[in-house]
XYZ file of C-alpha atoms in Angstrom:
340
model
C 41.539 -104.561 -3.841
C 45.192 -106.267 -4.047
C 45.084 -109.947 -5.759
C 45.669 -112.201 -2.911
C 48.957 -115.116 -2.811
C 49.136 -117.200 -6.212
C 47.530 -120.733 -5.375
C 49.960 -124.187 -4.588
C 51.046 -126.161 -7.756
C 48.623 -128.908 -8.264
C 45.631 -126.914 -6.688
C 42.281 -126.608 -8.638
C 39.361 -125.241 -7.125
C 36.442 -127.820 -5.712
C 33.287 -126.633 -7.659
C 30.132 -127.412 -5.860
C 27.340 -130.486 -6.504
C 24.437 -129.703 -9.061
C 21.506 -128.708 -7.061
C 18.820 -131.810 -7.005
C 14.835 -131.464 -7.662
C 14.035 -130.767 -3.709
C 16.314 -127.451 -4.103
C 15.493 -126.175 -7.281
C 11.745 -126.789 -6.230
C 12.242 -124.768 -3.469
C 14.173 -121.554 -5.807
C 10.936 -121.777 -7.300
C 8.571 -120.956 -4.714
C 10.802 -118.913 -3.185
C 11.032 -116.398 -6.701
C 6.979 -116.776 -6.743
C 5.642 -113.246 -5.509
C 3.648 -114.714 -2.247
C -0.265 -113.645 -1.659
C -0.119 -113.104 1.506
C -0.537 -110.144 3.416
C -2.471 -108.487 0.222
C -5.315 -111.238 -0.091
C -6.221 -109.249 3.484
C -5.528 -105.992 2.058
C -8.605 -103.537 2.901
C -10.869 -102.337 0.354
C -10.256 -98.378 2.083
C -6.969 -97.716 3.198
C -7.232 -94.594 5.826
C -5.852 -91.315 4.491
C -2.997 -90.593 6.600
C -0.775 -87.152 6.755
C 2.972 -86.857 7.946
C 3.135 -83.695 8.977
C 6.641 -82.469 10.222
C 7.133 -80.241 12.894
C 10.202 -78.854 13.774
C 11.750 -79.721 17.544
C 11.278 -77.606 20.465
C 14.242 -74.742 20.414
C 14.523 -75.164 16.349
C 12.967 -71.377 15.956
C 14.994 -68.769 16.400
C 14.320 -66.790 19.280
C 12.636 -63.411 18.933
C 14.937 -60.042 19.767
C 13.710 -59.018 22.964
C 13.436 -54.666 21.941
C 14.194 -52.465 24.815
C 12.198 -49.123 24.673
C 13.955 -45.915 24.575
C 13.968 -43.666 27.006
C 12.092 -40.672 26.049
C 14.517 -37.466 25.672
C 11.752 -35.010 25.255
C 11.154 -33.071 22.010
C 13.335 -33.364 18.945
C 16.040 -30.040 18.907
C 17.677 -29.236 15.805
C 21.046 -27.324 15.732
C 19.851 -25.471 12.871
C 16.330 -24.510 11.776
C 14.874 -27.509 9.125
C 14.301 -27.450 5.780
C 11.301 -29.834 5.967
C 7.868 -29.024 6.644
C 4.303 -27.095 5.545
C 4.735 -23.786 3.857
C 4.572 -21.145 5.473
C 1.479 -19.994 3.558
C -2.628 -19.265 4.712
C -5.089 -21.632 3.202
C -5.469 -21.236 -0.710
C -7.434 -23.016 -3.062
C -6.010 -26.356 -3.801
C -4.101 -26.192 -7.544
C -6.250 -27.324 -10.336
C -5.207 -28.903 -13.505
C -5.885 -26.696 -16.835
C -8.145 -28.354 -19.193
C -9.636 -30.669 -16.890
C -12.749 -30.599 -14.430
C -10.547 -29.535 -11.844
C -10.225 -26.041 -13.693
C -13.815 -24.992 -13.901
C -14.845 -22.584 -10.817
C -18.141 -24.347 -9.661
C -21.503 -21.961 -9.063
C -21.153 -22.409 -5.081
C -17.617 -20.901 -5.206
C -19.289 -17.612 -7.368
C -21.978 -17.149 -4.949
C -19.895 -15.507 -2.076
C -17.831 -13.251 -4.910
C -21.136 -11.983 -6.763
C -23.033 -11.851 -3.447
C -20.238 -8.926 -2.532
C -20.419 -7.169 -5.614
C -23.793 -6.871 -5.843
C -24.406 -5.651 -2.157
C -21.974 -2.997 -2.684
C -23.508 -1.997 -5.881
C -27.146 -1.979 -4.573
C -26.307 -0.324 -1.481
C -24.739 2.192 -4.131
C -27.452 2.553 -5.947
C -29.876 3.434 -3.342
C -27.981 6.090 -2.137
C -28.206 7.420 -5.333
C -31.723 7.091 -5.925
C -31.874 8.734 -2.758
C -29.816 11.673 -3.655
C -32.267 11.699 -7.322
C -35.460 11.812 -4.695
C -34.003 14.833 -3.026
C -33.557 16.739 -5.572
C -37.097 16.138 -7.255
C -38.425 16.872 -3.583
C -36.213 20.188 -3.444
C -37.590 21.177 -7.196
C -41.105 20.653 -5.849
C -40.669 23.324 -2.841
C -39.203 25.848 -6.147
C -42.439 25.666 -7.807
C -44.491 25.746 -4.432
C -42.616 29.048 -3.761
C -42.511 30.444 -7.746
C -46.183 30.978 -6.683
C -45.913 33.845 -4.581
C -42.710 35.278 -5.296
C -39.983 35.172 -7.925
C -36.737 32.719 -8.004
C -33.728 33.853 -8.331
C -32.439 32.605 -11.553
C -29.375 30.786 -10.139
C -30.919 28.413 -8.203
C -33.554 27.295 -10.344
C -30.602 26.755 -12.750
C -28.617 24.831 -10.564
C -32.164 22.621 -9.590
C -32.655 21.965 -13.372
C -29.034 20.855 -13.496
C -28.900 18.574 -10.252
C -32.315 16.884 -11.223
C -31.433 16.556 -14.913
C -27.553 15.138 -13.451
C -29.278 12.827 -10.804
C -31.673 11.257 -12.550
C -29.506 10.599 -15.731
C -27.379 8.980 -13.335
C -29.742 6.863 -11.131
C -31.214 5.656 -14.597
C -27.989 4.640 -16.377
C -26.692 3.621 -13.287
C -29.645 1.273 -12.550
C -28.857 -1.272 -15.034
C -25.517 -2.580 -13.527
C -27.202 -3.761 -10.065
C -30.446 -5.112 -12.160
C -27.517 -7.305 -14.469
C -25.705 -7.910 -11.816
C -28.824 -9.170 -9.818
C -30.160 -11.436 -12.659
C -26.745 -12.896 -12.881
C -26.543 -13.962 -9.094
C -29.904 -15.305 -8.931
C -29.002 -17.461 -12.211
C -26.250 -18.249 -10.401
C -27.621 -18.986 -7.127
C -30.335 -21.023 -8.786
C -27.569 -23.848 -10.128
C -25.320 -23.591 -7.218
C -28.693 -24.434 -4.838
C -29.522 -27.438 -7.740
C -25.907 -28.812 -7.172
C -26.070 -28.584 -3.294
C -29.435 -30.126 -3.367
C -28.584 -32.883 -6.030
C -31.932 -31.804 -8.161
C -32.485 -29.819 -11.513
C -33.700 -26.414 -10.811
C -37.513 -26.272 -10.983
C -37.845 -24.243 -14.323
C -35.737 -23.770 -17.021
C -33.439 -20.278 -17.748
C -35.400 -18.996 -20.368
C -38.731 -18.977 -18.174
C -36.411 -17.018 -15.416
C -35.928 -14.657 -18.053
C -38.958 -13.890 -19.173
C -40.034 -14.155 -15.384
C -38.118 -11.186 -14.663
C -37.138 -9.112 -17.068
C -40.638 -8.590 -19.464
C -43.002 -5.819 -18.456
C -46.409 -7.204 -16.627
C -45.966 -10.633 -16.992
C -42.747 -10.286 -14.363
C -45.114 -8.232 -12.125
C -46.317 -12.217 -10.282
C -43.428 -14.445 -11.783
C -41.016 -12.536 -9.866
C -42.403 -13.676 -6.538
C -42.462 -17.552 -7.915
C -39.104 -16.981 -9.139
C -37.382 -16.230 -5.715
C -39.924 -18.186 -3.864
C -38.841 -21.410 -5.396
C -34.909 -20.151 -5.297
C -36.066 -19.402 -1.770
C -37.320 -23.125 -1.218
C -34.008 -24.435 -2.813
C -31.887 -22.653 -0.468
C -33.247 -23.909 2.953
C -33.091 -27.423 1.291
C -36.943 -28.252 1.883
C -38.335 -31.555 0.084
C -39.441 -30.533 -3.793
C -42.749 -32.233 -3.681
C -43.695 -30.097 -1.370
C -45.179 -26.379 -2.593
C -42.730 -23.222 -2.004
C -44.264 -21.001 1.073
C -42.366 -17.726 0.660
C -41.135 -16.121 3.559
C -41.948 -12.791 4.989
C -38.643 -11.242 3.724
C -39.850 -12.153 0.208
C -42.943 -11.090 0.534
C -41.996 -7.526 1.503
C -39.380 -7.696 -1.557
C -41.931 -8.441 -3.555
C -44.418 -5.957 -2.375
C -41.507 -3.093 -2.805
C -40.834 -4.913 -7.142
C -44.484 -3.938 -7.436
C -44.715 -0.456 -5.762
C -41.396 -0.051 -7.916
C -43.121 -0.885 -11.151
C -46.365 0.513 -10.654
C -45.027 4.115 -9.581
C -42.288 3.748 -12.871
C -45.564 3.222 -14.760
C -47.554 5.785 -13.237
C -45.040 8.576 -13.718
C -44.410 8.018 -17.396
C -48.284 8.285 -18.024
C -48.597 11.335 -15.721
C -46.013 12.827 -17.547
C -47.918 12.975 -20.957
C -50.491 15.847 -19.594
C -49.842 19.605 -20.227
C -51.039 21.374 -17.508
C -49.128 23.068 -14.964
C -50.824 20.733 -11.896
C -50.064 17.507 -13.764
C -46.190 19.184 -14.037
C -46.129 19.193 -10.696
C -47.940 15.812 -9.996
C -45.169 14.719 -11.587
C -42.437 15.885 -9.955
C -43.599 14.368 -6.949
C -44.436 10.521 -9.113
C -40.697 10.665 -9.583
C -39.642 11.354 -6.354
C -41.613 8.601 -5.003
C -40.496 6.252 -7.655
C -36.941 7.154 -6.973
C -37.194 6.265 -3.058
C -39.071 3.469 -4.010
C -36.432 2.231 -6.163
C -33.849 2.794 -3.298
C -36.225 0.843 -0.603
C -36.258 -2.064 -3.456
C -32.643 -1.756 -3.737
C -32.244 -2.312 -0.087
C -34.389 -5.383 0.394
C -32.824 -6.996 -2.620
C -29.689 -6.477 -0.725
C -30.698 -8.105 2.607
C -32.257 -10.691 -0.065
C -28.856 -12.097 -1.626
C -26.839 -11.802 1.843
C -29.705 -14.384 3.662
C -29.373 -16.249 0.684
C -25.965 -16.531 0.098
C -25.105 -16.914 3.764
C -27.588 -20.076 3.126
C -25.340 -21.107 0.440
C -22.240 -20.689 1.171
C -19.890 -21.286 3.774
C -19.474 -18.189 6.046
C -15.558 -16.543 5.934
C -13.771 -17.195 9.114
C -12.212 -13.828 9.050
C -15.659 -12.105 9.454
C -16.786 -14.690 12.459
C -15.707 -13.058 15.656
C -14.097 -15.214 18.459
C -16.509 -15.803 21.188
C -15.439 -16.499 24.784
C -17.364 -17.694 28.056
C -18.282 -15.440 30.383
C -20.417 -17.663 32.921
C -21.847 -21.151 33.233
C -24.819 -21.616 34.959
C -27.078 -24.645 35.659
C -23.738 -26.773 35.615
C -22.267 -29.581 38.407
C -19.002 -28.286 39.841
C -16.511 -29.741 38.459
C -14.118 -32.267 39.860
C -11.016 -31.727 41.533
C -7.527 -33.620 40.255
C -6.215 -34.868 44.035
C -2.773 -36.455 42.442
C -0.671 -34.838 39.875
C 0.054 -37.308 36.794
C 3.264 -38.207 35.806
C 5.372 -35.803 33.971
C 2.993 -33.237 34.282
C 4.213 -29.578 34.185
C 4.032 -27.913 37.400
């Protein structure tokens, strides 16, 4: 602001009257704060909200997205990089030291299954091979009483009897190990599967099988219940072996009664016990091969029951006819971007 013209000589400014009672009664009541609206105030004042929204066209609008025409499959100039491996299914990497590391008892069961087929199967050929030559010693001694042997071959029988059954007996203890492993095996991995413990402790499986007489009934319980684990049947209720089983077990006792029989029959001197018991031990040998083959048809129902079968030895299967079925309906229009 610019001061304004300098006042006339002999001006002085007119100052206004004092103000009289009326007035400064009235700049009184005026200053008073006034009652009124608030002595009709209400005793609940509604709650109200502003809310604000913004005006219509305040948004932005949305990008409208026009779809791509389809160009058909992705083409690469080159072959990519990216992808699976060009590998076959394998067993997923496990961590050393951890769970992850241990091999569980289902994932033995198809290994020790194979093994022990092969070795059984084995084994009963020998035992086979031991039974013929006990039978072919037996015809010597029928014909050594009429006429004389020619040295030679009655060397060469001692030999192939003593070699045969020297090897059938050694031999015999890798498929009984191996057996008594898979069924301790097999026992846990059907426990696992099943979510239960197994229905008797090792050492009673032990004893069960493996001590003379007392593994003569136990056996049958033994498998019977292994049996019972396998098809997943309730465990209250009592194992019911099946016939397989029951022929199994009726070949472990003609094993171990014949085995007994022929090491009694073996403590007489005379010449017709001799011979007795050349025949004993070819029965006990064929014996032992029949047992060996039942025990193999045994572990491959059970383990088949177990485990997942192998997709390599599951042969494709194809249709050859349908019968019984409504024809089936024909396509009158061709669909859109369908091949011709």
């Amino acid at each position: 602001m610019h001061p304004g013209p300098p006042p006339p000589p002999g001006y002085w400014p007119r100052q206004a009257p004092p103000p009289n009672a009326q007035q400064l009664q009235g700049r009184t009541l005026a200053a008073r704060s006034e009652p009124y609206p608030y002595h009709h105030r209400p005793a609940h004042r509604p709650k109200l909200r502003w809310v604000a929204t913004p005006p219509p066209g305040a948004w932005p609008r949305r990008r409208v997205v026009v779809p791509e025409r389809y160009l058909g499959p992705p083409s690469y100039p080159v072959p990519p990089r990216w992808g699976f491996p060009n590998l076959v299914w394998r067993r997923p990497t496990s961590v050393p030291g951890t769970a992850s590391d241990e091999i569980r008892p289902i994932d033995r069961v198809p290994v020790l299954s194979r093994s022990l087929i092969a070795v059984l199967f084995g084994f009963a050929a020998l035992a086979v091979v031991a039974a013929g030559a006990e039978i072919w010693r037996y015809v010597l001694l029928v014909l050594g009483r009429d006429s004389a042997l020619s040295r030679s071959v009655v060397a060469f029988s001692d030999g192939f009897v003593l070699t045969a059954g020297l090897l059938a007996s050694i031999l015999a203890l890798l498929p009984a190990g191996l057996s008594l492993w898979w069924l301790l095996v097999a026992r846990q991995a059907a426990a696992d599967v099943s979510g239960d413990d197994p229905p008797r402790p090792v050492w009673q499986v032990l004893v069960g099988v493996l001590v003379p007489v007392v593994n003569l009934p136990m056996a049958l319980s033994v498998v019977g219940e292994l049996e019972h684990a396998v098809l997943s049947r309730p465990r209250d209720v009592r194992p019911k072996p099946s016939r397989q089983v029951l022929v199994w077990w009726g070949g472990w006792l003609l094993n171990w009664v014949l085995l007994a029989v022929s090491i009694v029959w073996r403590f007489r001197d005379d010449v017709q016990s001799m011979a007795d018991s050349v025949v004993l031990v070819a029965f006990t040998d064929l014996a032992a091969a029949a047992l060996a083959v039942v025990t193999a048809l045994v572990v491959r129902r059970f383990s088949a029951l177990l485990a997942p079968s192998d997709a390599r030895a599951v042969r494709s299967m194809r249709v050859l006819k349908v019968s019984g079925a409504p024809e089936p309906e024909l396509r009158t229009a061709r669909p859109a971007g369908a091949a011709r």
